[in-house]
XYZ file of C-alpha atoms in Angstrom:
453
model
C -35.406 -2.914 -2.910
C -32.427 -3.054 -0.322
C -32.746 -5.050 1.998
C -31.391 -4.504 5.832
C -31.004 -6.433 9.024
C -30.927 -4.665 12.449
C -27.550 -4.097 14.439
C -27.117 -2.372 17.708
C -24.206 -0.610 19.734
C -24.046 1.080 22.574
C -26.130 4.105 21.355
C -28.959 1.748 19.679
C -29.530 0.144 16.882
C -28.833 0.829 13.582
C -30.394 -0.496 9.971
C -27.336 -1.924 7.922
C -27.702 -3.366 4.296
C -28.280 -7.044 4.815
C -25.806 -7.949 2.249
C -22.692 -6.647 3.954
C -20.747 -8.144 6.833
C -20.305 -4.982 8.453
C -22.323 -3.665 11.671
C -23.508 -0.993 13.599
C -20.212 1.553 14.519
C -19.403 1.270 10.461
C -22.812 2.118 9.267
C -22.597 5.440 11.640
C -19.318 6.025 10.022
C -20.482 5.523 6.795
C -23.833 7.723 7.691
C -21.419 10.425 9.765
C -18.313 11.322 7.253
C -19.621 11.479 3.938
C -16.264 13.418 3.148
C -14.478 12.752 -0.263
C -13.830 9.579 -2.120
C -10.450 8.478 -0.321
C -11.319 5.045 1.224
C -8.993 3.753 4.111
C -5.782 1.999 1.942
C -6.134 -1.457 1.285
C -2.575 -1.942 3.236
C -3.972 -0.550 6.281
C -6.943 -3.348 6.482
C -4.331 -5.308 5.205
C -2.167 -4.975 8.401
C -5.239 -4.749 10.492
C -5.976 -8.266 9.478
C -2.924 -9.167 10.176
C -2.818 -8.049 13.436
C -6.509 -9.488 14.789
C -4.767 -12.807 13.251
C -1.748 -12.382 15.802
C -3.830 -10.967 18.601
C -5.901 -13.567 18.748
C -3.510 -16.445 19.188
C -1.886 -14.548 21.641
C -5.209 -14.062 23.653
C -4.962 -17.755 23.440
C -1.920 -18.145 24.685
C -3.141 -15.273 27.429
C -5.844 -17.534 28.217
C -8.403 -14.451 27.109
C -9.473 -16.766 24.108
C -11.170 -20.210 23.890
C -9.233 -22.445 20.715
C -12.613 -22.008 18.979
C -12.931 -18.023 19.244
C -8.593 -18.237 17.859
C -9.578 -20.552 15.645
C -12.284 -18.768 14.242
C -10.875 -14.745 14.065
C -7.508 -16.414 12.576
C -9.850 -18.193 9.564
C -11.610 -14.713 8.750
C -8.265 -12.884 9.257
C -6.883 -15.142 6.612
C -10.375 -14.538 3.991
C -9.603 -10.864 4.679
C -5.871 -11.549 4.003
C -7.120 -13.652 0.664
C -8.937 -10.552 -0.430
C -12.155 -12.492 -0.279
C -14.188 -9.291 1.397
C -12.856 -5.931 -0.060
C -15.963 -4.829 -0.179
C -16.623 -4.606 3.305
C -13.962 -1.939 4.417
C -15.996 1.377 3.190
C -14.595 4.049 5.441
C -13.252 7.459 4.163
C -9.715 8.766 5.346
C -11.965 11.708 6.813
C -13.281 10.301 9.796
C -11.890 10.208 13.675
C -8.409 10.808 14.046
C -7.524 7.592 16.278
C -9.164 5.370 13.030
C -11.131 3.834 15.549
C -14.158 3.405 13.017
C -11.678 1.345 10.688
C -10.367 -1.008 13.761
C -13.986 -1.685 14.225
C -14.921 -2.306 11.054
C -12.485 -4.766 10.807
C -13.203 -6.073 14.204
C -17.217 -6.198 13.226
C -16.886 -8.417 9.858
C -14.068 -10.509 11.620
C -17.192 -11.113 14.121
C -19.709 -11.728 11.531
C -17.788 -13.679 9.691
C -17.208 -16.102 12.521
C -20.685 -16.037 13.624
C -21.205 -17.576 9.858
C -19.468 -20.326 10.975
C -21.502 -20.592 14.040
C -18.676 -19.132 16.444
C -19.940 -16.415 19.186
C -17.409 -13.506 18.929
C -17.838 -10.585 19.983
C -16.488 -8.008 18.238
C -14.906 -5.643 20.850
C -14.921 -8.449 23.869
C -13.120 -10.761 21.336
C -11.828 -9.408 18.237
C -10.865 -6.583 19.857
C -9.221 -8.259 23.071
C -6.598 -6.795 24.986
C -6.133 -3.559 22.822
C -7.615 -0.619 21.656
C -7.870 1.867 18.342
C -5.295 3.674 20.486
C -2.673 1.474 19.888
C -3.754 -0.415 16.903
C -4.070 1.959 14.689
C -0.493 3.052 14.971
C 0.368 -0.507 15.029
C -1.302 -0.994 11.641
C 0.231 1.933 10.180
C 3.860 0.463 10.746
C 2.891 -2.566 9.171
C 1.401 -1.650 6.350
C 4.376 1.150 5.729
C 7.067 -1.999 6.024
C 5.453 -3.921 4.000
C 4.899 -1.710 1.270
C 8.402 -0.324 1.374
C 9.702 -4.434 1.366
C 7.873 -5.366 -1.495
C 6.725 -2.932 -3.685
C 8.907 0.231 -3.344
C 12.800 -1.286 -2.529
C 12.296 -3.972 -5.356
C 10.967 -0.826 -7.936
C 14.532 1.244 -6.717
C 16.784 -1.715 -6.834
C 15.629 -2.280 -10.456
C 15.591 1.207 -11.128
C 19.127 1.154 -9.937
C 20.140 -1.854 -12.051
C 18.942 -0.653 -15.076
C 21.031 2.595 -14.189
C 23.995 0.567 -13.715
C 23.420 -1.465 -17.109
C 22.962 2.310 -18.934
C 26.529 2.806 -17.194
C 28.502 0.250 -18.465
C 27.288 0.441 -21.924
C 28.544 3.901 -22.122
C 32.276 4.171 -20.602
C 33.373 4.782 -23.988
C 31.309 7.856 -25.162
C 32.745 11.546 -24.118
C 30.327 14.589 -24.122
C 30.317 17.643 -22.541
C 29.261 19.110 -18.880
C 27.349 21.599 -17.831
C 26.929 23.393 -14.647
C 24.298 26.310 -14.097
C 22.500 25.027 -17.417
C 25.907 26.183 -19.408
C 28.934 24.639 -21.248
C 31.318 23.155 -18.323
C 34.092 20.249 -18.897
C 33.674 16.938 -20.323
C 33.062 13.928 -18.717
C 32.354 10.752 -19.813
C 28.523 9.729 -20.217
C 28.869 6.546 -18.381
C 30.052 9.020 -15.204
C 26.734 11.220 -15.708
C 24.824 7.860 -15.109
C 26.519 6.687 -12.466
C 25.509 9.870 -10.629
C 21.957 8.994 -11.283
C 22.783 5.676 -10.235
C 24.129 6.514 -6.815
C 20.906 8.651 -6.299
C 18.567 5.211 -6.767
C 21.566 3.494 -4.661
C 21.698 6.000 -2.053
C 18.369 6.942 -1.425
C 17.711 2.601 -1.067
C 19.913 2.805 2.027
C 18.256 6.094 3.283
C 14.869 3.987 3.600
C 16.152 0.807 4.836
C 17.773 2.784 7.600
C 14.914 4.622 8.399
C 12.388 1.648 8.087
C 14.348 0.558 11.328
C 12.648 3.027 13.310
C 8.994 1.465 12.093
C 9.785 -1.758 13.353
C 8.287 -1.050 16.838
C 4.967 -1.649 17.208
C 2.353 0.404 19.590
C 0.516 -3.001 20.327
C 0.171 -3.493 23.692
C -0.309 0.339 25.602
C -4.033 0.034 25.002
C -5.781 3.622 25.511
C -2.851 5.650 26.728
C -0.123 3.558 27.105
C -0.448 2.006 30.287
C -0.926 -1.418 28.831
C -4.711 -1.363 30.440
C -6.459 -4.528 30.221
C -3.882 -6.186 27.945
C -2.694 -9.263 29.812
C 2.297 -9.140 30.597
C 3.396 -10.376 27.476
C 0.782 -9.916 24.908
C 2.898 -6.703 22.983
C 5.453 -9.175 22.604
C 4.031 -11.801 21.314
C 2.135 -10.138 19.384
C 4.968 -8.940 17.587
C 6.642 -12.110 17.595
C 3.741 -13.999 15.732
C 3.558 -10.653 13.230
C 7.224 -10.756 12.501
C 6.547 -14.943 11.451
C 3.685 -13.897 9.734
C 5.039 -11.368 7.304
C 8.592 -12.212 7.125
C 9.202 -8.746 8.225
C 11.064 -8.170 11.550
C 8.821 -6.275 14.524
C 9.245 -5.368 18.211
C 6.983 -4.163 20.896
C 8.166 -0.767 21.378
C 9.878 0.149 24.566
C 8.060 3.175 25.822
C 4.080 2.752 24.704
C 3.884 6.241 25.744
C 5.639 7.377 22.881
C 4.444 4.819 20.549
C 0.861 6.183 21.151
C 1.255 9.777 20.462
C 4.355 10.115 18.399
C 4.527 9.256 14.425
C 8.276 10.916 14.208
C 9.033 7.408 13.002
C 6.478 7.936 10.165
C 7.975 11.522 9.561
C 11.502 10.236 9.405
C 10.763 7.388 6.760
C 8.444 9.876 4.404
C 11.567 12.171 4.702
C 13.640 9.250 3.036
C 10.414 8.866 0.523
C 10.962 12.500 0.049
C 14.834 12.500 -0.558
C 13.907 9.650 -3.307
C 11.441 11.427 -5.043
C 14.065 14.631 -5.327
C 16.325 12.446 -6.545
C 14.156 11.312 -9.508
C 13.078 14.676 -10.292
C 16.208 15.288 -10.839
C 17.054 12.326 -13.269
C 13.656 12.445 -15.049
C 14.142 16.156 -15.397
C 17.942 15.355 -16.604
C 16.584 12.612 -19.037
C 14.108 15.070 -20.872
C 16.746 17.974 -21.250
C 19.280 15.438 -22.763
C 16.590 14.327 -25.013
C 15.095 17.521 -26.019
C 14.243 18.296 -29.767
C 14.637 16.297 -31.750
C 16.238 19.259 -34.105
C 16.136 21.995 -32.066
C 17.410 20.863 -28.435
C 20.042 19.384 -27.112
C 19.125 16.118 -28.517
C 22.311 14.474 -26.960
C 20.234 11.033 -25.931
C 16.798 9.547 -27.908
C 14.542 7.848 -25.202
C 11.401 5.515 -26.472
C 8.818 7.062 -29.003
C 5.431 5.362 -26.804
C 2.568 7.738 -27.685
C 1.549 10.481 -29.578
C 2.003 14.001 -28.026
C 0.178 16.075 -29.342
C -3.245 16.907 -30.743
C -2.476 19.723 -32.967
C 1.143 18.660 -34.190
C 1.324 16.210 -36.143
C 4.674 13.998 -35.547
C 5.246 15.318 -32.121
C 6.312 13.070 -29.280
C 6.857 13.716 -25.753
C 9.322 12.883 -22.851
C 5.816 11.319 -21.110
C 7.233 9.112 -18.415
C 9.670 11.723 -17.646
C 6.663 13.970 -16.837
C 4.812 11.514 -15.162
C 7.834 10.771 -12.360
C 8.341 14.463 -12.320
C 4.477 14.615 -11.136
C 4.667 11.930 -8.725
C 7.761 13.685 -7.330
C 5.452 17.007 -6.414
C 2.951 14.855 -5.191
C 5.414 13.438 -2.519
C 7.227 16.388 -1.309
C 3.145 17.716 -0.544
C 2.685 14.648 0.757
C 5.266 15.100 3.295
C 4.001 18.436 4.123
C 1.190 16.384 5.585
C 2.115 13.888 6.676
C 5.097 16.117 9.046
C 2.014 18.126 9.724
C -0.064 15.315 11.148
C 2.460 13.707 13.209
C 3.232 17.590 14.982
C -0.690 17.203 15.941
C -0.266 15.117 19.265
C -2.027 15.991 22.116
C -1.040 14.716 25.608
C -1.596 10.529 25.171
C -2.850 10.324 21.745
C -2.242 11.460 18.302
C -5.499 12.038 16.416
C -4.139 12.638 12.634
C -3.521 9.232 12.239
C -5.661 8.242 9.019
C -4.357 10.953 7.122
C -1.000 10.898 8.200
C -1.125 6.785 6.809
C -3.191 7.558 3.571
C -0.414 10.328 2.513
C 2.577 7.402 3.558
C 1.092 4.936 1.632
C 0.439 6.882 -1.019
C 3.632 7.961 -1.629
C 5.460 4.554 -1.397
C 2.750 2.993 -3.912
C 3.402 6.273 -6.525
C 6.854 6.246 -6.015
C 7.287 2.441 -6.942
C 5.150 2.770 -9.935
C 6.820 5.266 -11.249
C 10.263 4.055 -11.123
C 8.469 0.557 -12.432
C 7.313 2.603 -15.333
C 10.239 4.927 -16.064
C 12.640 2.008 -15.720
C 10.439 -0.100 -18.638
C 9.129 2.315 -20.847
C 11.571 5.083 -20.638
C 15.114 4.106 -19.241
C 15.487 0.380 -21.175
C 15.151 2.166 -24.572
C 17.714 5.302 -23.501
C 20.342 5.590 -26.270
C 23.705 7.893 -26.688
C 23.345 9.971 -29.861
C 27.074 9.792 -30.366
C 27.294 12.197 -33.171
C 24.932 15.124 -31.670
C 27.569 14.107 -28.148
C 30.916 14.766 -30.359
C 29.368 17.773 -32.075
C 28.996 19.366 -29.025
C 31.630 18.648 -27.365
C 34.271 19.782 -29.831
C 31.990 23.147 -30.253
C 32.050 24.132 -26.388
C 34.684 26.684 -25.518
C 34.944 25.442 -22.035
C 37.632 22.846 -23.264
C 39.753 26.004 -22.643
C 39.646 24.863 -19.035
C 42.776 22.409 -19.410
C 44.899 25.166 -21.191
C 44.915 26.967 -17.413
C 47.899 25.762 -16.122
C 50.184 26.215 -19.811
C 48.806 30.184 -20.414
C 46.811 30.910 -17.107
C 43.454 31.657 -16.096
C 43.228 35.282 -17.770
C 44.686 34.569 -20.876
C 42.730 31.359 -21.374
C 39.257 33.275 -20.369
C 40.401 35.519 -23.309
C 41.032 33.267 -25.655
C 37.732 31.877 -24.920
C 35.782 35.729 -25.114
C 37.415 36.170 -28.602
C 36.180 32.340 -29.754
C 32.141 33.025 -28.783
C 32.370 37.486 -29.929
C 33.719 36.300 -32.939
C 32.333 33.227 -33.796
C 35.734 31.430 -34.185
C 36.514 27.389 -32.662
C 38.673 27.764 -29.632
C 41.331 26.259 -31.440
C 41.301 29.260 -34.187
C 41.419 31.945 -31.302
C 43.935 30.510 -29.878
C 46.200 29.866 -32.825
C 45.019 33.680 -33.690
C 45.976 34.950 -30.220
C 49.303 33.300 -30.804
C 49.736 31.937 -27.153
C 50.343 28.445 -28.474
C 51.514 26.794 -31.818
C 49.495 24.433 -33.192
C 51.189 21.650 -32.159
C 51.019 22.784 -28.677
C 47.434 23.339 -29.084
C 46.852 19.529 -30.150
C 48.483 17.595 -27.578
C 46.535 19.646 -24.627
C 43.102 19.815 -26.051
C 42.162 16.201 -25.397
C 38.856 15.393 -24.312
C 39.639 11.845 -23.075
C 42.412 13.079 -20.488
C 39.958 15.859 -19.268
C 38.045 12.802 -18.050
């Protein structure tokens, strides 16, 4: 039988299980929102732990601390931070809007973890000390979001983009033709196909770290509504100071708490990066499995690795799986940033109260978005290889290599020329010849593929 020890609040007390460091506010949160199985991200207690860490020593530093109370939040911040106590941080997503429930369970097993070392803390006159959920919460969110984009998702792109580059200079040498509107357009050389999809990985890493600026300013320090209540001149900035040494990530107090408290446009702006990224891989995943469609009766123009079977009925059959998998995760962002633009619209006068969801949907995103392009880039891009022959074939079958006799028998004539070819099933180089509007000679020395390119 469960066991249970008794823990009061400020509406009574409440039975929690004996075995968890947890106390009374989580238990009613736990007994109150039942709702779903999405647990508060791991980042987010993450970030809260790193925060308690830094407001504590600058409570210190406040004088709002004795060295024993710092001394003793900082040791449990760093068990938290050691992933000693995962266990204790049960809350749903679904629960109040400010994530004040999560900011006290943090604050409640930072207390009872100090009180095992025979510290009195208290966990809202201590742990808690010169802020609120009001402004931690939001705080914690733009941790949690830079970190994740530092070192899981801009490491993932800037290998994805590598990878791209090494595709790219392996192929300058192969020709194959274009196409536009999913139909026969110029050639161009492979290696210049790539270097499109490279510029997308490229392009969309300097779309984040521009917009990860805007996440660098932390609520910490307006308190309930932005007045900076009860927190002692100074503590936002030091605060941020000690998180910026802490995580190697650069923070500042915001400037105008105000905003801090009820806006998440800076949230909005970075998912709309996250967004632009995963468009951009739905396009190159989506790219990757046309080129390598067949393997007899598509295009056919690429082979990518053979990793599982595909199919329970067809024997043989193997599918484009990571392709599909990236193309998922890329759905699952661009809803993700319905929500999350939908959250952040949800302010109301000092406070925005879609905070948990707005951070699960953020996180989210980063964390599938780097495992994706961690997967596609090993299992799927480092085995992509030019099927030169199927390439040529194609190329010198496609009619629209009538495009560079324009300028030597004009547009109408050549569009002719290249009616006749496809009605009649002839080469372009027979219509021509059978058109007579070049000799054969002629026809030779302009019908290059390699000075189309």
């Amino acid at each position: 039988m469960e066991a249970f020890r008794e823990e009061h609040d400020t509406m009574g007390i409440v039975r929690v299980p004996a075995a968890h460091q947890w106390g009374a506010q989580t238990q009613r949160s736990l007994e109150n929102f039942p709702i779903g199985h999405e647990t508060m991200p791991s980042e987010i207690i993450r970030a809260f732990a790193l925060l308690k860490k830094a407001a504590a020593n600058a409570n210190l530093s406040c004088g709002k601390l004795t060295g024993d109370q710092c001394e003793a939040i900082t040791a449990a911040c760093d068990e938290i931070l050691a992933g000693r106590w995962q266990e204790e941080f049960p809350l749903k997503v679904w629960q109040t809007g400010s994530g004040t429930q999560s900011n006290m369970n943090v604050n409640e097993v930072i207390a009872h973890l100090c009180a095992a070392r025979g510290v009195n803390v208290h966990p809202n006159d201590h742990v808690n000390a010169s802020q609120s959920s009001n402004d931690t919460f939001p705080t914690a969110m733009h941790i949690a979001a830079v970190c994740c984009l530092s070192e899981k998702l801009l490491p993932a792109l800037d290998a994805l983009a590598a990878e791209l580059g090494r595709l790219e200079g392996e192929n300058q040498d192969v020709i194959k033709i274009g196409r536009t509107h999913l139909q026969d357009a110029v050639p161009l050389r492979f290696s210049q196909e790539i270097s499109g999809w490279r510029t997308m990985a490229e392009e969309s890493g300097r779309m984040i770290r521009s917009a990860m600026e805007h996440l660098r300013y932390l609520a910490l320090g307006g308190t309930a509504v932005g007045t900076g209540l009860n927190a002692p001149a100074g503590f936002g900035e030091k605060t941020a100071e000690l998180l910026s040494e802490y995580t190697g990530h650069a923070f500042y107090t915001a400037p105008n708490k105000f905003h801090a408290l009820t806006s998440k446009d800076a949230l909005v702006f970075a998912h709309g990066a996250l967004k632009a990224l995963a468009a951009n891989l739905m396009k190159i995943a989506n790219d990757v499995r046309w080129l390598a469609s067949g393997p007899r009766c598509g295009l056919g123009e690429i082979t990518i690795p053979e990793n599982e079977p595909g199919s329970s009925i067809m024997p043989g059959k193997v599918n484009p799986t990571q392709c599909e998998a990236v193309t998922m995760v890329a759905v699952q962002v661009m809803g993700n940033d319905v929500a999350v633009g939908m959250a952040a619209s949800q302010g109301n006068f000092e406070l925005n109260v879609f905070m948990p969801v707005c951070a699960y949907n953020f996180l989210q995103s980063a964390e599938l978005l780097a495992d994706a392009m961690d997967s596609f880039r090993r299992r799927c891009l480092s085995g992509l290889r030019a099927n030169r022959g199927r390439m040529e074939e194609l190329l010198q079958n496609s009619l629209m290599l009538v495009t560079c006799l324009t300028p030597l028998i004009g547009y109408e004539q050549a569009a002719a020329c290249a009616k006749q070819a496809h009605q009649e099933g002839l080469t372009l180089r027979e219509a021509v010849l059978r058109r007579g509007v070049l000799t054969p000679e002629e026809y030779d020395a302009a019908v290059d593929p390699v000075k189309m390119v």
